[in-house]
PDB file of C-alpha atoms in Angstrom:
ATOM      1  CA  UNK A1344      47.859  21.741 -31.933  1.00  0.00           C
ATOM      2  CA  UNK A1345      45.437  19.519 -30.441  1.00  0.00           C
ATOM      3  CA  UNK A1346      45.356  15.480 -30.814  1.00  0.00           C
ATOM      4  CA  UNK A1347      41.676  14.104 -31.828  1.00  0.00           C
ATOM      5  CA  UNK A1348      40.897  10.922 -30.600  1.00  0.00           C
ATOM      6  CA  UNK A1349      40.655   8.034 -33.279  1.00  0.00           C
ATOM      7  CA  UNK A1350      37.143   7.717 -35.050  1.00  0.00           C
ATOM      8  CA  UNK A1351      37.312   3.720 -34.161  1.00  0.00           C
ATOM      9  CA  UNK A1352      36.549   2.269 -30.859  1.00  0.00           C
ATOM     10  CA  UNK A1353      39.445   1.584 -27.824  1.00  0.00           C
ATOM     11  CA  UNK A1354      40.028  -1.934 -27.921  1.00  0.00           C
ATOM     12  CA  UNK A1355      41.372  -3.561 -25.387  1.00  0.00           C
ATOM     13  CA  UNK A1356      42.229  -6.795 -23.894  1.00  0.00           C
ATOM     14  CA  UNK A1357      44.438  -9.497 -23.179  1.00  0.00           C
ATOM     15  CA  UNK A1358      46.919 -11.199 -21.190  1.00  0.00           C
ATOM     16  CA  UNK A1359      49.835 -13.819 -22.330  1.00  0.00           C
ATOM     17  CA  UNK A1360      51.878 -15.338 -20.346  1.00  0.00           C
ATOM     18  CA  UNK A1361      55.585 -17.580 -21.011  1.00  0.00           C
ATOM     19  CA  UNK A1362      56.725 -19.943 -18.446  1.00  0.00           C
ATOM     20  CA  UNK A1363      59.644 -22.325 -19.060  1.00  0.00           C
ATOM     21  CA  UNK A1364      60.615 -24.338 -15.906  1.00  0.00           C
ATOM     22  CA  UNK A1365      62.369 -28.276 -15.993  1.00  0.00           C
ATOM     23  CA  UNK A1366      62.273 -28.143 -19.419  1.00  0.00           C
ATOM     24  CA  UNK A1367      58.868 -27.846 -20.483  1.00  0.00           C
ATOM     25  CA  UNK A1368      57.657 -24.463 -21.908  1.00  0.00           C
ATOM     26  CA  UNK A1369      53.589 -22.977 -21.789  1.00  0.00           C
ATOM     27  CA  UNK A1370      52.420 -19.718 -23.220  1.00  0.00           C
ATOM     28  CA  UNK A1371      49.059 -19.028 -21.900  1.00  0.00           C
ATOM     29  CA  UNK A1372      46.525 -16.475 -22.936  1.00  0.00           C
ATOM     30  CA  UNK A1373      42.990 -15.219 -22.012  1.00  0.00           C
ATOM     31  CA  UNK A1374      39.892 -15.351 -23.964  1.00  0.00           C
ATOM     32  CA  UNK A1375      38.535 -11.432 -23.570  1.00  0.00           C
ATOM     33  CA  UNK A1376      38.800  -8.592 -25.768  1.00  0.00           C
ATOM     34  CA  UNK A1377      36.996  -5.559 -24.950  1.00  0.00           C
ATOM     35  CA  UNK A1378      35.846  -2.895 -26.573  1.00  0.00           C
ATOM     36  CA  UNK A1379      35.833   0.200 -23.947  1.00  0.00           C
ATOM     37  CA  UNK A1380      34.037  -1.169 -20.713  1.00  0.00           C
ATOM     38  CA  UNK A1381      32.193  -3.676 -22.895  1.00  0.00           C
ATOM     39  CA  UNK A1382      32.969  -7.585 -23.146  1.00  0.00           C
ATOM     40  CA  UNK A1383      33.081  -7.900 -27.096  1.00  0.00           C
ATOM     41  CA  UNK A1384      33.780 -11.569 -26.908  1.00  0.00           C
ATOM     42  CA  UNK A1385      34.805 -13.866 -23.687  1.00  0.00           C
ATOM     43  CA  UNK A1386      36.538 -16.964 -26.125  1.00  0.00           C
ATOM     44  CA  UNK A1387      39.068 -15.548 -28.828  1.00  0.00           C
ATOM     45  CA  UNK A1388      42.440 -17.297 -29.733  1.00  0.00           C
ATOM     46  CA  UNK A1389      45.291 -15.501 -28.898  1.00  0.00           C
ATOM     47  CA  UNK A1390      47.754 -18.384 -28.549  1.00  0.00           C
ATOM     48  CA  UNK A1391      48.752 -20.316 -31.664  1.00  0.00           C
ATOM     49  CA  UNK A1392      51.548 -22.995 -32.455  1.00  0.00           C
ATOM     50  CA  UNK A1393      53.779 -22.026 -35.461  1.00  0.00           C
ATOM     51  CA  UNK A1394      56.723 -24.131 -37.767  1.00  0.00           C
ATOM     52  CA  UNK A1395      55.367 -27.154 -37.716  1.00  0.00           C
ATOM     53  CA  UNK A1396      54.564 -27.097 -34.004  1.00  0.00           C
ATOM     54  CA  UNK A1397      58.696 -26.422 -32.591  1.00  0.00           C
ATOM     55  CA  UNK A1398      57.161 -22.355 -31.824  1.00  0.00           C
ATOM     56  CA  UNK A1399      54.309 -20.992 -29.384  1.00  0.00           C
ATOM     57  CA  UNK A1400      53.145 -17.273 -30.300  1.00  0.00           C
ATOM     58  CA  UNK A1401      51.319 -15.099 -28.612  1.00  0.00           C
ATOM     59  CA  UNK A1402      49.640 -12.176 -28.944  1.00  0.00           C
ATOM     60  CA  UNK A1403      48.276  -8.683 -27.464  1.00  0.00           C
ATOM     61  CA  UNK A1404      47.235  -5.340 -28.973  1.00  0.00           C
ATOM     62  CA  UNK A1405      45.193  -5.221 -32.134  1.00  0.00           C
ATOM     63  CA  UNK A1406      44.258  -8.437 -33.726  1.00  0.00           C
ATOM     64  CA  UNK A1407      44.264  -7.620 -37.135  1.00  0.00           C
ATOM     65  CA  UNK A1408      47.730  -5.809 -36.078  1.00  0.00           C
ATOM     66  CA  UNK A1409      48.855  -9.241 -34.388  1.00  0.00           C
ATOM     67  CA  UNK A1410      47.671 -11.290 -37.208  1.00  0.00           C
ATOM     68  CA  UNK A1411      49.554  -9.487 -39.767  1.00  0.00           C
ATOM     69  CA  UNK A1412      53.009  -9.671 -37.786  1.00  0.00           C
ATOM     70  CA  UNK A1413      52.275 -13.978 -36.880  1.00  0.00           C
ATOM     71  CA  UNK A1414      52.338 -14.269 -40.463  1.00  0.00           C
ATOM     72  CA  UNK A1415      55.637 -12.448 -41.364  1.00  0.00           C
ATOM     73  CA  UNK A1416      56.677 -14.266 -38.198  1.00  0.00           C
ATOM     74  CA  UNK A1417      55.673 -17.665 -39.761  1.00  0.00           C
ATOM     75  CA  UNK A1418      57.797 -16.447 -43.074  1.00  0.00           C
ATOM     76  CA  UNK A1419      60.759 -15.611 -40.813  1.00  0.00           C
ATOM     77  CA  UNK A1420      60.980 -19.046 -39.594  1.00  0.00           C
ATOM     78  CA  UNK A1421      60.559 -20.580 -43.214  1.00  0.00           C
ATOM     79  CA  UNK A1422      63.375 -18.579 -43.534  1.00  0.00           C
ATOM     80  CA  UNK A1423      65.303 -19.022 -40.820  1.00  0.00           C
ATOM     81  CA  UNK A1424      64.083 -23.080 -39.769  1.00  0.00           C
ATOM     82  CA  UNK A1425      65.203 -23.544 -35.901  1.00  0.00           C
ATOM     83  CA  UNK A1426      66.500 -20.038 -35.716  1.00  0.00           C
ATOM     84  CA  UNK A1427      64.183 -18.435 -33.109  1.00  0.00           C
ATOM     85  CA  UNK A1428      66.374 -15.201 -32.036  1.00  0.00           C
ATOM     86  CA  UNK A1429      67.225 -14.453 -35.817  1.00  0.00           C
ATOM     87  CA  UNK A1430      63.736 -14.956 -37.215  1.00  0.00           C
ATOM     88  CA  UNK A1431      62.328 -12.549 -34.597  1.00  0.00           C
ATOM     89  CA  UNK A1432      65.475 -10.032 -35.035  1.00  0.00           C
ATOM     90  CA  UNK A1433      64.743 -10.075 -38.476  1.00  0.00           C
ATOM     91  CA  UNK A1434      60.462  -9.225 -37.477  1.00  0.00           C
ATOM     92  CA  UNK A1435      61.883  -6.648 -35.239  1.00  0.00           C
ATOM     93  CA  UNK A1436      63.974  -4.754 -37.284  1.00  0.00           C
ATOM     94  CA  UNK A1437      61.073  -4.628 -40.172  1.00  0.00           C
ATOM     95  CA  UNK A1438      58.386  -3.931 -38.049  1.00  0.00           C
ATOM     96  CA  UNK A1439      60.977  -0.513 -37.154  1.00  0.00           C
ATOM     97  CA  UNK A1440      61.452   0.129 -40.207  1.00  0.00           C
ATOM     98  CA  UNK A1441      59.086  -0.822 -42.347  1.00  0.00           C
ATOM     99  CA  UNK A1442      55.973   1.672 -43.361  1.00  0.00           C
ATOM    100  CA  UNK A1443      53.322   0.094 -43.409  1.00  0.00           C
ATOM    101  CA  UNK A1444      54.431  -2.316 -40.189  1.00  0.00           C
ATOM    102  CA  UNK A1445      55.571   0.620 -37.815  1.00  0.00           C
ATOM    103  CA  UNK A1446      52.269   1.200 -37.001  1.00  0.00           C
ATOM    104  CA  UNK A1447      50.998  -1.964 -36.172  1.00  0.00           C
ATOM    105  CA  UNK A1448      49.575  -2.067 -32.322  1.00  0.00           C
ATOM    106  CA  UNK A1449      50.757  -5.269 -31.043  1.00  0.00           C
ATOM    107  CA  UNK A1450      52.927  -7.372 -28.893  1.00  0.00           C
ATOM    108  CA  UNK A1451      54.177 -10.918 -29.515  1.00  0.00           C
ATOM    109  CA  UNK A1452      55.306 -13.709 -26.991  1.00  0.00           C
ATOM    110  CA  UNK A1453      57.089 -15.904 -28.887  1.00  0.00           C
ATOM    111  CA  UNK A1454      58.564 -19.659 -27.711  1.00  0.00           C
ATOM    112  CA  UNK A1455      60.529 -22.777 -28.512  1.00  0.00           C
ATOM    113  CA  UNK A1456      61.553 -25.425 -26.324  1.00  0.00           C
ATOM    114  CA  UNK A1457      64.900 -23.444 -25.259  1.00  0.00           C
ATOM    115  CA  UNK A1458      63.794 -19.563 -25.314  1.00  0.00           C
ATOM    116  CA  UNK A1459      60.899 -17.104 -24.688  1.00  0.00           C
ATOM    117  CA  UNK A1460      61.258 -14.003 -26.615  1.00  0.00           C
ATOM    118  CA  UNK A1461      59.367 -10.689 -26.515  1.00  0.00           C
ATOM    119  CA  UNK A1462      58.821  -8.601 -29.617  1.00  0.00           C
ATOM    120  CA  UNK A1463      57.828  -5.395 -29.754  1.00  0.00           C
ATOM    121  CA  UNK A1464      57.273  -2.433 -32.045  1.00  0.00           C
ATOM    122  CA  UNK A1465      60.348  -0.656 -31.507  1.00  0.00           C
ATOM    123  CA  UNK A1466      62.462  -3.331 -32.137  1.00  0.00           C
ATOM    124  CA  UNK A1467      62.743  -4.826 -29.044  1.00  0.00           C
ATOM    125  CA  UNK A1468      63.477  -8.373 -28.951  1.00  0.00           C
ATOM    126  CA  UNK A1469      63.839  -9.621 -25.291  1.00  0.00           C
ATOM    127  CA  UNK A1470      64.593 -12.998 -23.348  1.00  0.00           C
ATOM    128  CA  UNK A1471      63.577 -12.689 -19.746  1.00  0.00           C
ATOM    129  CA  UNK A1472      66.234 -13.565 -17.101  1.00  0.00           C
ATOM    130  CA  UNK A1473      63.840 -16.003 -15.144  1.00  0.00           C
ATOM    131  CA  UNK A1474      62.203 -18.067 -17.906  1.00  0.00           C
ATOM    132  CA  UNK A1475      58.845 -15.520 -17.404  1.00  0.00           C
ATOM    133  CA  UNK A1476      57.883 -13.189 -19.502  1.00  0.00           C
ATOM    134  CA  UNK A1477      54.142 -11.868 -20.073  1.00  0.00           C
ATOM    135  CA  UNK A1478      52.392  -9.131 -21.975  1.00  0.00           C
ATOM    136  CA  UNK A1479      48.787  -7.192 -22.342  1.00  0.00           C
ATOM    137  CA  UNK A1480      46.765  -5.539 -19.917  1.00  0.00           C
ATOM    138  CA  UNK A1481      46.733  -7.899 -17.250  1.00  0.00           C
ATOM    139  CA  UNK A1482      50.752  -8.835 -17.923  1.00  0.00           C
ATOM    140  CA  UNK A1483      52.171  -6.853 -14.685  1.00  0.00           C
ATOM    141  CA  UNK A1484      49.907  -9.002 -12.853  1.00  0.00           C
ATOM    142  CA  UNK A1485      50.288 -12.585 -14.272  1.00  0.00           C
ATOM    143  CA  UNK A1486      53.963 -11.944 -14.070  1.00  0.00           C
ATOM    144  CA  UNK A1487      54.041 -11.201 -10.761  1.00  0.00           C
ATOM    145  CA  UNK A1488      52.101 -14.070  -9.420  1.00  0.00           C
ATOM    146  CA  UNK A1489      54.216 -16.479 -12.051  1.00  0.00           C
ATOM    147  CA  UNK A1490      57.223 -14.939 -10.494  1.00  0.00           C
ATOM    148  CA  UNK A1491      56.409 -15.846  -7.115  1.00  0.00           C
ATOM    149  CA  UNK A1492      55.143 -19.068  -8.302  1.00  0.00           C
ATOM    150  CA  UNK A1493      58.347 -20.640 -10.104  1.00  0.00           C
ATOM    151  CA  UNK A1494      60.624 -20.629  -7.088  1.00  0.00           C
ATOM    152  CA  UNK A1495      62.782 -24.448  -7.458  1.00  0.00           C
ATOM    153  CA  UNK A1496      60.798 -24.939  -4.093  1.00  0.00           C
ATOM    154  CA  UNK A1497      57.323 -24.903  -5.555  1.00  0.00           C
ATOM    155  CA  UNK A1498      56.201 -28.718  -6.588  1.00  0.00           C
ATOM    156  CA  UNK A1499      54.458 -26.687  -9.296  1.00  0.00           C
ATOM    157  CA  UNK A1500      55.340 -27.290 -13.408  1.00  0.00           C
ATOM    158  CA  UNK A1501      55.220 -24.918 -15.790  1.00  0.00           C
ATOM    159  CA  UNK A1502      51.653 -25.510 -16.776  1.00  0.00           C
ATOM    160  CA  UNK A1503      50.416 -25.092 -13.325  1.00  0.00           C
ATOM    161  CA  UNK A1504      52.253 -21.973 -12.880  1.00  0.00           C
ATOM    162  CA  UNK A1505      50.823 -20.757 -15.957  1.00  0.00           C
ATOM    163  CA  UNK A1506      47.098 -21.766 -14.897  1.00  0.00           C
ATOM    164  CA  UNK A1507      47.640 -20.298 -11.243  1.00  0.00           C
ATOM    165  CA  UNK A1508      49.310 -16.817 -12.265  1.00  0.00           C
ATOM    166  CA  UNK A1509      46.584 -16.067 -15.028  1.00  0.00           C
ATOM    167  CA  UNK A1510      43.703 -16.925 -12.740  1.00  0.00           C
ATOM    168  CA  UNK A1511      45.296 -14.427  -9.999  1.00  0.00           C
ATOM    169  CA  UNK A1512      45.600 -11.749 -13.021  1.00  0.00           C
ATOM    170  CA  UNK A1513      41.812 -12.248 -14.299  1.00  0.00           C
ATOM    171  CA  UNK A1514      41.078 -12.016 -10.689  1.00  0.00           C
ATOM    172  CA  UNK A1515      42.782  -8.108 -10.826  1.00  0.00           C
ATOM    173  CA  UNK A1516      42.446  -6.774 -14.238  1.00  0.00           C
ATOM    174  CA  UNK A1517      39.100  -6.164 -15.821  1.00  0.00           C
ATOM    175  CA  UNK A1518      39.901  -6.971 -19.532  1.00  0.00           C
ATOM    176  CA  UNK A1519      41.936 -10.109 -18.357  1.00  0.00           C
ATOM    177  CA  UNK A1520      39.257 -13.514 -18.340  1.00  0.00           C
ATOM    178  CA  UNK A1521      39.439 -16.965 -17.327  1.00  0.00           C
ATOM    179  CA  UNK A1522      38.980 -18.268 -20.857  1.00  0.00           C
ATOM    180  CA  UNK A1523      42.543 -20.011 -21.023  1.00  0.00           C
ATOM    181  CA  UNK A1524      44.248 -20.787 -24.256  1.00  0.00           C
ATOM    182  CA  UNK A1525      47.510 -23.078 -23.609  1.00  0.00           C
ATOM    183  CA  UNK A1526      50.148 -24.465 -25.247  1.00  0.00           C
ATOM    184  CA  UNK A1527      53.029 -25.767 -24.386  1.00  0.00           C
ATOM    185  CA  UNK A1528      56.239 -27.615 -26.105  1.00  0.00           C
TER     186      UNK A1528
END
């Protein structure tokens, strides 16, 4: 049996990136979304602020996709007020099971002042061990360069980090721009 490609166009793009270092806590994203080899649009908004301002999402993969799951996010901490891990559990585990979520194409970042989180599709719902965490095309490469950057040495704050590490990944990955949405808590 042979697999057709999908009748709509390959869409790709983005790059989001959590830092949380001396307390202060950025997520980052890029402005590009591609469609193929083609810049569709150099400025979109792939960073928002969420419950009143105490969460930072962000998002990769489809936007329509991410949309959808930033709004059950938003109802899961109505739900669950200052409950960050449980809210996002609770996403996780019905974007697995659910339908009509399982095939969503996306990826979330998710933040409050204490923890980064990573949501995924198959239920995933991880913390990263060195207060980085980053997703998209261009994620290998801003964490990296964050990674490097965060060492107690470096005079650097979160923010800066941030700003450095995505400049370094729009430098490397094509669908990755230097179109910076940031917010921080």
């Amino acid at each position: 049996m042979t697999q057709h490609a999908p009748s709509f166009p390959d869409w790709h793009g983005t790059t989001i990136l959590a830092v949380r270092k001396n307390g202060q806590t950025i997520i980052a994203g890029d402005g590009q979304v591609s469609m193929g080899n083609t810049i569709v649009k150099g400025s979109a908004r792939k960073v928002r602020k969420l419950a009143g301002g105490k969460v930072i999402a962000g998002f990769a993969g489809a936007t329509a996709d991410a949309l959808t799951l930033i709004e059950r996010l938003e109802a899961k901490l109505e739900q669950y007020p200052d409950q960050l891990a449980r809210a996002c559990v609770d996403l996780a585990k019905d974007w697995r099971t659910d339908r009509y979520l399982r095939k969503l194409e996306a990826m979330l970042l998710v933040a409050d002042k204490n923890t980064i989180l990573t949501v995924t599709g198959v239920g995933d719902v991880l913390e990263p061990e060195q207060g980085v965490a980053a997703v998209g095309s261009g994620g290998n490469y801003a964490l990296s360069a964050a990674l490097a950057l965060i060492d107690e040495d470096t005079p650097l704050d979160a923010e800066a980090i941030a700003r450095k590490a995505m400049k370094i990944a729009a430098s490397i990955d094509v669908f990755t721009n230097g179109n910076l949405t940031v917010e921080s808590l």
